[in-house]
CSV table of C-alpha atoms in Angstrom, one decimal:
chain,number,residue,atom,x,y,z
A,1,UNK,CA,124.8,87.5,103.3
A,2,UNK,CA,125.3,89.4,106.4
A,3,UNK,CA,122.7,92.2,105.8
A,4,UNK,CA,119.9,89.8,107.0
A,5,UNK,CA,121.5,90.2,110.5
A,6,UNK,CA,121.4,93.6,109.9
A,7,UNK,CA,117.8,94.7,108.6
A,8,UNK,CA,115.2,92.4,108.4
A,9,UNK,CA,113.2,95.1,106.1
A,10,UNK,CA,113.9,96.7,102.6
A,11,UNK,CA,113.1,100.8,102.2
A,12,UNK,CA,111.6,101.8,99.5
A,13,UNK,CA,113.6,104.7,98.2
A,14,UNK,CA,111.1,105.5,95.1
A,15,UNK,CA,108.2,106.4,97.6
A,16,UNK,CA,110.6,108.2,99.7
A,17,UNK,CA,112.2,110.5,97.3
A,18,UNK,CA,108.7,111.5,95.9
A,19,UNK,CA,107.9,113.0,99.8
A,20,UNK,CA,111.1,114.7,99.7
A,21,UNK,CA,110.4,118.4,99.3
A,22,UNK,CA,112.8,120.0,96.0
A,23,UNK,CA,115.5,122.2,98.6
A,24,UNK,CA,115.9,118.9,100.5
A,25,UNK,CA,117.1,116.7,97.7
A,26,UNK,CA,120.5,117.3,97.9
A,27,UNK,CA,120.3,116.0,101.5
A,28,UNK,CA,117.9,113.2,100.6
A,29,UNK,CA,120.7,111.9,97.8
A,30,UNK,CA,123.7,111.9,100.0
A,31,UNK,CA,121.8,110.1,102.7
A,32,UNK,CA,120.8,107.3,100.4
A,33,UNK,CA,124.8,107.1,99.2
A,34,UNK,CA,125.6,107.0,102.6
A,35,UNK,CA,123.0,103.7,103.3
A,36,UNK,CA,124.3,102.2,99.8
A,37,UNK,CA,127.8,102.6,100.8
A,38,UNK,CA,126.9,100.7,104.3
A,39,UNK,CA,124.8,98.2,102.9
A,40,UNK,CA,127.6,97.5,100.5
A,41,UNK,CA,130.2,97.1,103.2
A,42,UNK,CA,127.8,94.8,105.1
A,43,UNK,CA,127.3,93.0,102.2
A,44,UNK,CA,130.5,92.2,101.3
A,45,UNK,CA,130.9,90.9,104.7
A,46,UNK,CA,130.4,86.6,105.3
A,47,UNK,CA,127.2,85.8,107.3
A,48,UNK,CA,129.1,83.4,109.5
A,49,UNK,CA,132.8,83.6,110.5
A,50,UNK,CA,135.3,81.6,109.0
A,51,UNK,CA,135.8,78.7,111.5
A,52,UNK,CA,139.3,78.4,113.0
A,53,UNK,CA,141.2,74.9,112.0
A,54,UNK,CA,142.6,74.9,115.8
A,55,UNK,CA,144.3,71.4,114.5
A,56,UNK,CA,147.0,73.3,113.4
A,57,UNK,CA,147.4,75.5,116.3
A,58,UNK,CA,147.9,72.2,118.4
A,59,UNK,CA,150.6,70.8,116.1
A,60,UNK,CA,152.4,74.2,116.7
A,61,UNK,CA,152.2,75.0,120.4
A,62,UNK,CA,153.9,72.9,122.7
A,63,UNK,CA,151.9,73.7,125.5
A,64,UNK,CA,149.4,70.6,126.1
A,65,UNK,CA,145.7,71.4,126.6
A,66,UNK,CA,145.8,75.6,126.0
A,67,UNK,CA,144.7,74.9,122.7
A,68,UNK,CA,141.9,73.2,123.5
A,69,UNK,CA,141.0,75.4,126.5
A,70,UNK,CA,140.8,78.6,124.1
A,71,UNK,CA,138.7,76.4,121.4
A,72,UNK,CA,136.4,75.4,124.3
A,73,UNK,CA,136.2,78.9,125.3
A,74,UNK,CA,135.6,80.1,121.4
A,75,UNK,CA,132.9,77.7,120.8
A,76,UNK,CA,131.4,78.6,123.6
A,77,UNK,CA,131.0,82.1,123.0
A,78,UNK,CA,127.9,83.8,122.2
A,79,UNK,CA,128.1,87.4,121.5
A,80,UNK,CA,124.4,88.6,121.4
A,81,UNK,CA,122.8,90.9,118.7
A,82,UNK,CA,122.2,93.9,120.0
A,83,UNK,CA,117.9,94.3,120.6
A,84,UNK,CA,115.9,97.5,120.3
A,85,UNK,CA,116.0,97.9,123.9
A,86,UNK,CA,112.1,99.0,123.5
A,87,UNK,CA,112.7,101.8,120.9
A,88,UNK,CA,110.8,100.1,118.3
A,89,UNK,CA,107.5,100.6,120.5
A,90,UNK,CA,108.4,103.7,121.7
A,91,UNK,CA,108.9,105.0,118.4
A,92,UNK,CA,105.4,103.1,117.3
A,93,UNK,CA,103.3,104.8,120.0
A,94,UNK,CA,104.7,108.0,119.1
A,95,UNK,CA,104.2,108.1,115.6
A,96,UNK,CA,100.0,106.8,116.8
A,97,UNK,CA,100.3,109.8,119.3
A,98,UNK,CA,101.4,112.0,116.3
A,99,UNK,CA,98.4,110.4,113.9
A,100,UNK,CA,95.7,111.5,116.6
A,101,UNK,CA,97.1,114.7,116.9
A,102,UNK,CA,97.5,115.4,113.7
A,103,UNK,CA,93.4,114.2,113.1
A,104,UNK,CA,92.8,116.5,116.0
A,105,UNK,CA,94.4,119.1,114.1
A,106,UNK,CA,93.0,118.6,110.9
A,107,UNK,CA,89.6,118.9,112.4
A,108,UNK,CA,89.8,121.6,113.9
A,109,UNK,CA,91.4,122.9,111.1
A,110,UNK,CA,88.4,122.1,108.9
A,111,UNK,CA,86.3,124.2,111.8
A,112,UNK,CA,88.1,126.9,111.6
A,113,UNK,CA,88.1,126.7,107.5
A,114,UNK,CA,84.5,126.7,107.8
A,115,UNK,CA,84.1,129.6,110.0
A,116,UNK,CA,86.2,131.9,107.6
A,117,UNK,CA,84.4,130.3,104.7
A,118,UNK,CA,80.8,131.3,106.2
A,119,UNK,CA,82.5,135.1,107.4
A,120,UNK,CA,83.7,135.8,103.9
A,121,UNK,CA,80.2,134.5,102.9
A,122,UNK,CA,78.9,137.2,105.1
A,123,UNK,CA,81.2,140.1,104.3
A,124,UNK,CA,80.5,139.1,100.2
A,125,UNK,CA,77.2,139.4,100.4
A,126,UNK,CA,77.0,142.7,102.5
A,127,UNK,CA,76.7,146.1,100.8
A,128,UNK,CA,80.3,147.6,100.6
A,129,UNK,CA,81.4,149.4,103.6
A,130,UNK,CA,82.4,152.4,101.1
A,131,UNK,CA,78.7,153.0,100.9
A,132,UNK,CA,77.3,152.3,103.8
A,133,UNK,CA,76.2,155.5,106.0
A,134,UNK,CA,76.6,154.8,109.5
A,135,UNK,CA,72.8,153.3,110.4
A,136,UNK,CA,73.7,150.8,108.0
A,137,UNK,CA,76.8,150.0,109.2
A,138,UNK,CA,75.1,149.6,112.7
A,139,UNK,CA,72.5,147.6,110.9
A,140,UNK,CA,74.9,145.4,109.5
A,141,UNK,CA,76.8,144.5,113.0
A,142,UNK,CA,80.2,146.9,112.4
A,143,UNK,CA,80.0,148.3,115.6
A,144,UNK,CA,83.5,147.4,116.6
A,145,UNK,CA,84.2,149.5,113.3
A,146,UNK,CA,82.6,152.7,114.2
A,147,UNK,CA,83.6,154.9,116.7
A,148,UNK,CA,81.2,156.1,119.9
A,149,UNK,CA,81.1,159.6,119.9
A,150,UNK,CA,80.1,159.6,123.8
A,151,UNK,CA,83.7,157.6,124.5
A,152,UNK,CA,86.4,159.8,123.3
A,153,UNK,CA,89.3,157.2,122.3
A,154,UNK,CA,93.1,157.7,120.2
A,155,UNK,CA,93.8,156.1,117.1
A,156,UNK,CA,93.9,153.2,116.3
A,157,UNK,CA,91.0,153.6,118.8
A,158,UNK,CA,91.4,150.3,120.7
A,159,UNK,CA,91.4,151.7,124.3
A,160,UNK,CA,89.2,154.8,126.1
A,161,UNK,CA,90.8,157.6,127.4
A,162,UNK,CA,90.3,156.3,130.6
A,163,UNK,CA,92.0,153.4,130.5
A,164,UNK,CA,95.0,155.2,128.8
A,165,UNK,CA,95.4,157.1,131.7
A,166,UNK,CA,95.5,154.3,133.9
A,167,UNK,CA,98.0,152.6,131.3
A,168,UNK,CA,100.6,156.1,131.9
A,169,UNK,CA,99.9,156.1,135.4
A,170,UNK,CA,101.2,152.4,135.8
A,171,UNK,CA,104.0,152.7,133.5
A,172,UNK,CA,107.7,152.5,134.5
A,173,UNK,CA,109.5,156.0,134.1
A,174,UNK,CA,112.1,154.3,131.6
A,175,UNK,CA,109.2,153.4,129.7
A,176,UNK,CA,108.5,156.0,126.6
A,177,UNK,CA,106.4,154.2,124.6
């Protein structure tokens, strides 16, 4: 058969299709009709070529010895397979550069879960803001909820009246925001 000069491994289409999210199907079903279709063709292709009866070629052509040259010249002929030019291991360190990210990530995606985790924690188990006067706010640690009386600011109140001056005087005149 020629499709073991072709792939030397099998896919497993079972495992694949369960990985393949429900919008992508459609996509993931033509794509395995198109491999069937090739795999067919290849099949249905001999593994070697036919060999040539060049016997009959010489009783036909008067021409003495250009037979022979060409079946000299056809045996010798070696038409190479075509390698992976160093894909393979490109493609392999890549997908081990992509498993150490992806570790790194899901670290410090655990880290971060657990920050949020240990926050909420803390917000739960505080007394509502609602009814909280505002030494118990400053007792609990809002201060970047309550606003300084000594440092008059604009809503949303993220920047003293200080620095918004300094924000008009370096803005461009086109600028009206």
């Amino acid at each position: 058969m020629a499709s073991k000069r072709v792939a030397a491994t099998a896919l497993d289409w079972s495992v694949l299709s369960t990985r393949i999210p429900a919008e992508n199907k459609p996509a993931f079903n033509m794509l395995k009709a198109k491999v069937d279709k090739h795999l067919r063709a290849v099949n249905s292709l001999p593994a070697e070529l036919p060999a040539i009866d060049f016997s009959v070629y010489r009783s036909r052509i008067a021409v003495a010895g250009m037979v022979d040259n060409f079946e000299s010249k056809y045996k010798g002929l070696q038409i190479p397979y075509p390698s992976d030019q160093g894909k393979l291991a490109e493609i392999d360190a890549q997908a081990s550069e992509q498993k150490t990210r992806y570790a790194q990530f899901v670290n410090e995606s655990k880290g971060r879960i657990a920050a949020s985790l240990a926050e909420l924690a803390k917000w739960e188990a505080m007394m509502p803001v609602e009814e909280m006067n505002l030494e118990e706010a400053l007792d609990a640690g809002l201060t970047d909820f309550v606003i300084d009386p000594e440092q008059p600011t604009f809503y949303p109140h993220n920047e003293t009246w200080e620095s918004y001056i300094d924000r008009l005087k370096n803005a461009e005149p086109d600028d009206h925001h």
